[in-house]
XYZ file of C-alpha atoms in Angstrom:
72
model
C 139.992 -112.536 103.028
C 137.020 -111.463 105.159
C 135.935 -107.863 104.879
C 133.089 -105.926 106.413
C 131.083 -103.391 104.442
C 129.621 -100.409 106.265
C 127.695 -97.490 104.918
C 127.230 -93.967 106.309
C 124.358 -91.855 105.039
C 122.094 -88.999 105.941
C 118.349 -88.872 105.887
C 116.357 -85.942 104.402
C 116.690 -84.008 107.687
C 120.468 -84.414 107.606
C 120.783 -86.905 110.469
C 123.845 -89.135 110.060
C 123.564 -92.937 110.243
C 126.182 -95.718 110.154
C 125.039 -99.185 109.241
C 126.756 -102.570 108.847
C 125.769 -104.026 105.446
C 127.551 -107.323 105.155
C 130.562 -109.511 105.952
C 131.986 -110.706 102.665
C 134.653 -113.198 101.606
C 137.044 -111.871 98.975
C 139.153 -114.549 97.261
C 142.125 -112.226 96.682
C 143.193 -108.647 97.281
C 143.081 -107.465 93.657
C 141.332 -104.165 92.982
C 138.843 -105.669 90.488
C 137.873 -108.387 92.940
C 137.304 -105.885 95.747
C 135.253 -103.613 93.455
C 133.101 -106.532 92.258
C 132.476 -107.689 95.839
C 131.421 -104.208 97.086
C 129.255 -103.580 94.069
C 127.580 -106.978 94.602
C 126.719 -106.041 98.195
C 125.318 -102.666 97.079
C 123.313 -104.359 94.315
C 121.881 -106.950 96.700
C 120.848 -104.158 99.111
C 119.445 -102.101 96.178
C 121.838 -99.194 96.813
C 122.957 -97.512 93.564
C 126.791 -97.095 93.692
C 126.327 -93.903 91.600
C 124.932 -92.264 94.752
C 128.266 -92.779 96.601
C 130.172 -89.659 97.404
C 132.996 -90.967 99.586
C 134.957 -94.016 100.582
C 136.792 -94.958 103.767
C 139.511 -97.599 103.591
C 142.416 -98.981 105.585
C 144.838 -97.195 103.266
C 145.790 -100.237 101.183
C 147.303 -99.254 97.845
C 144.822 -101.449 95.966
C 142.006 -99.294 97.331
C 143.444 -95.846 96.466
C 146.373 -96.507 94.160
C 147.490 -94.358 91.233
C 146.649 -96.734 88.403
C 144.405 -99.552 89.581
C 142.135 -98.677 92.449
C 138.694 -99.071 93.920
C 137.886 -95.380 93.286
C 137.088 -94.753 89.638
């Protein structure tokens, strides 16, 4: 599974930016695999995931499900 990772952020003046971070290969669609892949991209780009305040997805249950999801 190929997936693109984008980030949206604001600078200190509040200007909004959208940036492509990476195109990643995910071996399966399990939530833990997706989480690990995204965290790996953020770590490689030196972006603390603790600074994240939102997430945009395609609506797949694995991303926003009730019990096992990307959002913790």
